[in-house]
Amino acid sequence: MISVHGLRKHYKVHKRPPGLKAALRSLFHRTYTSVKAVDGISFDIRPGERVGFLGPNGAGKTTTLKVLSGLLHPSEGEVRVDGHVPRLREEAFLKKIMLVMGQKQQLLWDLPPAETFELNRAIYDVPTLQYKQTLDELVGLLEIGDLIGKPTRQLSLGERMKCELAAALIHRPRVLFLDEPTIGLDVSMQATMRTFIKDYNEKYGATLILTSHYMDDVAALCPRVIVIDKGLLSYDGSLEALVQRVRPEKRVVLRLSEVVDASRLESLGKLVTHEAGTAVLQVKQDAVNATISRALSGLPVTDLTVENAPLEEVMSELFAENKARRLQTAESVPA
Amino acid sequence: MNARGLMRALPTMLRVSFAESVAYRAEMFVWVLSTTMPLVNMVLWMAVAKSAPVGHFGQADFVGYFLATFAVRQLTSAWAAWLINWEVKQGTLAMRLLRPISPLWGYASDNVAGFPMRVVVALPVVLLSIALVGAHKAVPQHAWQWGLFLVAVLGGWAITFLANVAIGALSLFLDSSQKMMEVWMVLFFVCSGYMYPVEFLPDGLRTVIDWLPFRYQMGLPVELMTNAHDLPTALGLVARQWAWVLGMGALAVGLWKQGVKCFAAFGG
Ligand SMILES: Nc1ncnc2c1ncn2[C@@H]1O[C@H](COP(=O)(O)OP(=O)(O)OP(=O)(O)O)[C@@H](O)[C@H]1O
Ligand SMILES: [Mg+2]
């Protein structure tokens, strides 16, 4: 459905030096620097997949999504979305896709969202019956019946984001690019959005790429993740395998009925946190069973769970690894 | 988008744009206040014409001319350059580019939809003019004059809108096209007949101005409204106006297409 081959996107930035004289000179002689936002990435996505697109700030995620939706031309490389070359912005292509950006909105600010829905119906030439169906469904699932008649400017951020998503789906896009759709939303609103996005994907078999800095989104929605960092691909595979690779250790969480000396806990494994009746130990996977039985026999344990390391930690460790590797290669290159 | 799809989409686009213009009416009236320059000019020129007419313009002629100028400015104004510039800076142009219809249709619809509100502003001024100086100096007298006047208003709007698009499109290449717009506006004030009837200019200058677009934005509709031309002259001028509509259209669409490409290539 989506194939990306050797994609590079280098922004050309016009450098304007400070000062009037320099500004005048730059009118005639412009100097450009180039920002390597995406620097050679490749991946393929099958129809109906939900893929999490992860990376630290400035990694090149938004840039890639903009290239995929035809807003930016690749500097190099091949990009195909359902057989179309996005750069050409063919009508058939634009009718198949949608890019939702948590930071940008398409809803008309002074009018109720219902007007934007209607506008999109007309622009995407959605048949009336299908429009009615889609709208009913969206209104029901997102619970926005009361909202779509109020001017957009009067809606809260979360309410607006729900309407924003509805507006993006009026034409039932087959491919959906979601760039931080849950940014700034509270936990329950995030959960609502997630459930809805998953339902949409399952119901219509839409292909979905999602970026988010909230790992809960990714864990709930994306069986597969692609990680990019400084414009380079650093991981492509299942989320589980990523956790296994970066942090194979498990966490044993113990709830204790009495205060226990830290040294007794440390003898069982690496003590991650220890406070008011709860201790978290990090242990190798093959040592989990032994640790559990030793803890149960030797400590006043009231409850015990085994967990993976939090995804946030896995990600920051991965990014730190990448950074260390970049520094190393930079040093090994003779100046 | 093909023509059929466009025809189906446009009524809804216009209706929504109209609803927006109604929601914006407060801003609209502020804008109207900022276009009262013709009234100032009217008072100035009336003072000049107090003792003797200027050319064949007496005081009543100036009243008719400048009230017509006010009305025509209402009917032919466009603000697409400002809007494009702003959307490029804010990055909201991306949302328009995602849709399967050229953003230019959206801008046109936004501009056209303000029309009814503008008529509401212009109409009382026209009626006032009739009351002050008589219908023959304030509005067209014959059916053909009305017809050509309306064609000229449409042409004037089209040139203004398309020039706005052309200048707005420059912001896709440059950091900002705001300066260009200011230069354009100065030329407009000097050359269009907005500040004074173009016939006050010396002959050599008038020939130049007849080849520039500005007079066809403003002066020509005003002249037709105040019955300044006979039929053959009027037809000739309207033909020139529409040649400018076509030329400006080609320029605007060309610059826009090139601009969007450049924008996408350099990074939006
Ligand atoms: N229009 C632009 N012109 C120049 N450089 C840009 C432009 N847009 C982005 N960049 C640069 O390209 C790099 C990648 O930016 P991008 O927005 O793709 O990152 P991101 O992964 O989406 O980050 P975030 O998580 O912060 O949203 C950054 O270094 C950024 O500064
Ligand atoms: Mg981003």
Coordinates of C-alpha atoms in Angstrom, one line a residue, chain A residues 9-238:
Chain A
K9 CA 14.3 15.2 2.2
H10 CA 16.7 18.1 2.7
Y11 CA 15.2 21.4 3.5
K12 CA 16.9 24.4 2.0
V13 CA 16.9 27.2 4.5
H14 CA 17.7 30.7 3.5
K15 CA 20.2 32.1 6.0
R16 CA 19.5 35.7 6.7
P17 CA 22.4 37.4 8.5
P18 CA 21.5 40.0 11.1
G19 CA 21.9 43.7 10.3
L20 CA 20.6 45.9 7.5
K21 CA 23.7 45.9 5.4
A22 CA 23.9 42.1 5.4
A23 CA 20.2 41.9 4.8
L24 CA 20.5 44.1 1.7
R25 CA 23.4 42.0 0.4
S26 CA 21.5 38.8 1.0
L27 CA 18.8 40.2 -1.4
F28 CA 21.2 39.7 -4.3
H29 CA 23.4 36.9 -2.9
R30 CA 21.5 34.4 -1.0
T31 CA 23.2 31.8 1.1
Y32 CA 21.4 28.5 1.8
T33 CA 22.1 25.9 4.3
S34 CA 20.5 22.5 4.0
V35 CA 18.8 20.7 6.8
K36 CA 18.8 16.9 6.4
A37 CA 15.4 16.2 7.9
V38 CA 15.1 12.7 6.3
D39 CA 18.3 11.1 5.2
G40 CA 17.6 7.9 3.4
I41 CA 14.8 5.7 4.8
S42 CA 13.0 2.8 3.3
F43 CA 10.0 0.8 4.4
D44 CA 6.9 -1.0 3.0
I45 CA 3.4 -1.0 4.6
R46 CA 0.7 -3.5 3.7
P47 CA -2.9 -2.5 3.3
G48 CA -4.8 -2.3 6.6
E49 CA -1.6 -2.1 8.8
R50 CA -1.4 0.2 11.7
V51 CA 2.2 1.5 12.1
G52 CA 3.6 3.6 14.8
F53 CA 6.1 6.1 13.5
L54 CA 8.4 7.0 16.4
G55 CA 11.4 9.2 17.0
P56 CA 12.6 12.0 19.2
N57 CA 11.8 15.7 18.4
G58 CA 13.2 16.7 15.1
A59 CA 13.7 13.1 13.9
G60 CA 11.9 13.7 10.6
K61 CA 8.5 12.2 11.3
T62 CA 6.3 15.1 10.3
T63 CA 8.5 15.6 7.2
T64 CA 8.0 12.0 6.1
L65 CA 4.3 12.2 6.6
K66 CA 4.2 15.4 4.5
V67 CA 6.1 13.7 1.7
L68 CA 3.7 10.7 1.9
S69 CA 0.7 13.0 1.6
G70 CA 2.2 15.0 -1.3
L71 CA 2.8 18.3 0.5
L72 CA 6.6 18.0 0.1
H73 CA 8.6 16.7 -2.8
P74 CA 11.3 14.2 -1.9
S75 CA 14.8 15.4 -2.5
E76 CA 15.7 11.9 -3.5
G77 CA 14.1 8.4 -3.5
E78 CA 10.9 6.7 -4.5
V79 CA 7.6 7.1 -2.7
R80 CA 4.3 5.3 -3.7
V81 CA 1.0 5.3 -1.9
D82 CA -1.5 2.9 -3.3
G83 CA 0.2 3.1 -6.7
H84 CA 0.2 6.9 -6.8
V85 CA 3.2 9.2 -6.7
P86 CA 2.1 11.6 -3.9
R87 CA 4.2 14.5 -5.4
L88 CA 1.8 14.7 -8.4
R89 CA -1.1 15.3 -6.1
E90 CA -3.6 13.6 -8.4
E91 CA -7.2 14.0 -7.5
A92 CA -7.7 10.3 -7.1
F93 CA -4.8 10.2 -4.7
L94 CA -6.0 13.1 -2.6
K95 CA -9.4 11.5 -2.3
K96 CA -7.9 8.4 -0.9
I97 CA -5.7 9.9 1.8
M98 CA -5.9 12.3 4.7
L99 CA -3.2 13.8 7.0
V100 CA -4.4 14.9 10.4
M101 CA -2.0 17.1 12.3
G102 CA -2.7 17.6 16.0
Q103 CA -1.1 21.1 15.7
K104 CA -3.0 22.3 12.6
Q105 CA -6.7 22.4 12.0
Q106 CA -9.0 22.4 9.1
L107 CA -12.2 23.2 10.9
L108 CA -13.5 26.7 10.2
W109 CA -12.9 28.7 13.3
D110 CA -16.0 30.8 13.4
L111 CA -18.5 28.2 12.2
P112 CA -19.8 25.0 13.7
P113 CA -17.9 21.8 12.7
A114 CA -21.0 20.7 10.9
E115 CA -20.3 23.4 8.2
T116 CA -16.8 22.0 7.7
F117 CA -18.3 18.5 7.3
E118 CA -20.7 19.8 4.7
L119 CA -17.9 21.6 2.9
N120 CA -15.8 18.4 2.8
R121 CA -18.8 16.5 1.5
A122 CA -19.0 18.9 -1.4
I123 CA -15.3 19.0 -2.1
Y124 CA -14.8 15.3 -1.9
D125 CA -18.0 14.7 -3.8
V126 CA -19.3 12.2 -1.3
P127 CA -22.7 10.7 -2.3
T128 CA -25.5 12.0 0.0
L129 CA -26.5 8.6 1.4
Q130 CA -22.9 7.7 2.2
Y131 CA -22.4 11.1 3.8
K132 CA -25.4 10.6 6.1
Q133 CA -24.2 7.2 7.1
T134 CA -20.6 8.3 7.7
L135 CA -21.7 11.3 9.7
D136 CA -24.2 9.3 11.9
E137 CA -21.5 6.8 12.6
L138 CA -18.8 9.4 13.4
V139 CA -21.2 11.4 15.6
G140 CA -22.2 8.3 17.4
L141 CA -18.7 6.9 18.0
L142 CA -17.1 10.1 18.9
E143 CA -20.1 11.4 20.9
I144 CA -20.0 14.8 19.2
G145 CA -23.7 15.2 18.6
D146 CA -23.9 18.2 20.9
L147 CA -20.7 19.8 19.6
I148 CA -21.1 19.9 15.9
G149 CA -23.6 22.8 16.1
K150 CA -21.4 25.0 18.2
P151 CA -18.9 27.4 16.7
T152 CA -15.5 25.7 16.6
R153 CA -13.9 28.5 18.6
Q154 CA -16.1 27.6 21.6
L155 CA -15.0 24.0 21.8
S156 CA -12.3 22.7 24.2
L157 CA -9.2 21.3 22.7
G158 CA -10.3 17.7 23.1
E159 CA -13.8 18.4 21.7
R160 CA -12.2 20.1 18.8
M161 CA -9.8 17.3 18.1
K162 CA -12.7 14.8 18.0
C163 CA -14.4 17.0 15.4
E164 CA -11.2 17.5 13.6
L165 CA -10.9 13.7 13.2
A166 CA -14.5 13.5 12.1
A167 CA -13.9 16.1 9.4
A168 CA -10.9 14.2 8.2
L169 CA -12.9 11.0 7.7
I170 CA -15.9 12.3 5.9
H171 CA -14.5 11.0 2.6
R172 CA -13.5 7.7 4.2
P173 CA -9.8 7.8 3.4
R174 CA -8.2 4.5 2.7
V175 CA -4.9 5.8 4.0
L176 CA -4.7 7.9 7.1
F177 CA -1.6 9.7 8.4
L178 CA -2.0 10.9 12.0
D179 CA 0.6 13.3 13.2
E180 CA 0.3 13.5 17.0
P181 CA -3.5 13.3 17.0
T182 CA -3.7 13.0 20.8
I183 CA -1.3 15.9 21.7
G184 CA -2.5 17.9 24.7
L185 CA -5.5 15.6 25.4
D186 CA -6.3 14.2 28.8
V187 CA -5.9 10.5 29.5
S188 CA -9.5 9.5 28.9
M189 CA -9.8 11.6 25.8
Q190 CA -6.7 9.9 24.5
A191 CA -8.2 6.6 25.1
T192 CA -11.4 7.6 23.3
M193 CA -9.4 8.7 20.3
R194 CA -7.4 5.5 20.3
T195 CA -10.5 3.2 20.4
F196 CA -12.0 5.2 17.6
I197 CA -9.0 5.1 15.4
K198 CA -8.6 1.4 15.9
D199 CA -12.3 0.9 15.0
Y200 CA -12.0 2.9 11.9
N201 CA -9.0 0.9 10.8
E202 CA -10.7 -2.4 11.4
K203 CA -14.0 -1.5 9.9
Y204 CA -12.7 0.0 6.7
G205 CA -9.4 -1.8 6.5
A206 CA -7.7 1.6 6.2
T207 CA -3.9 1.8 6.4
L208 CA -2.7 3.9 9.2
I209 CA 0.5 5.6 10.2
L210 CA 0.6 7.3 13.5
T211 CA 3.1 9.4 15.3
S212 CA 2.9 10.2 18.9
H213 CA 5.1 10.9 21.9
Y214 CA 2.6 9.1 24.1
M215 CA 3.7 5.5 24.3
D216 CA 0.2 4.4 25.4
D217 CA -1.1 5.4 22.0
V218 CA 1.5 3.3 20.3
A219 CA 1.1 0.3 22.6
A220 CA -2.6 0.3 22.2
L221 CA -2.7 0.9 18.4
C222 CA 0.4 -0.2 16.7
P223 CA 1.6 -3.8 16.4
R224 CA 4.4 -2.5 14.2
V225 CA 6.7 0.4 14.8
I226 CA 9.2 2.2 12.7
V227 CA 11.7 4.3 14.6
I228 CA 13.6 7.1 13.0
D229 CA 16.2 9.2 14.5
K230 CA 18.0 12.2 12.9
G231 CA 16.5 11.2 9.6
L232 CA 17.7 7.6 9.7
L233 CA 15.8 4.5 10.2
S234 CA 16.8 2.8 13.5
Y235 CA 14.2 0.1 13.9
D236 CA 11.4 -1.5 11.9
G237 CA 9.5 -4.4 13.4
S238 CA 7.1 -5.4 16.1

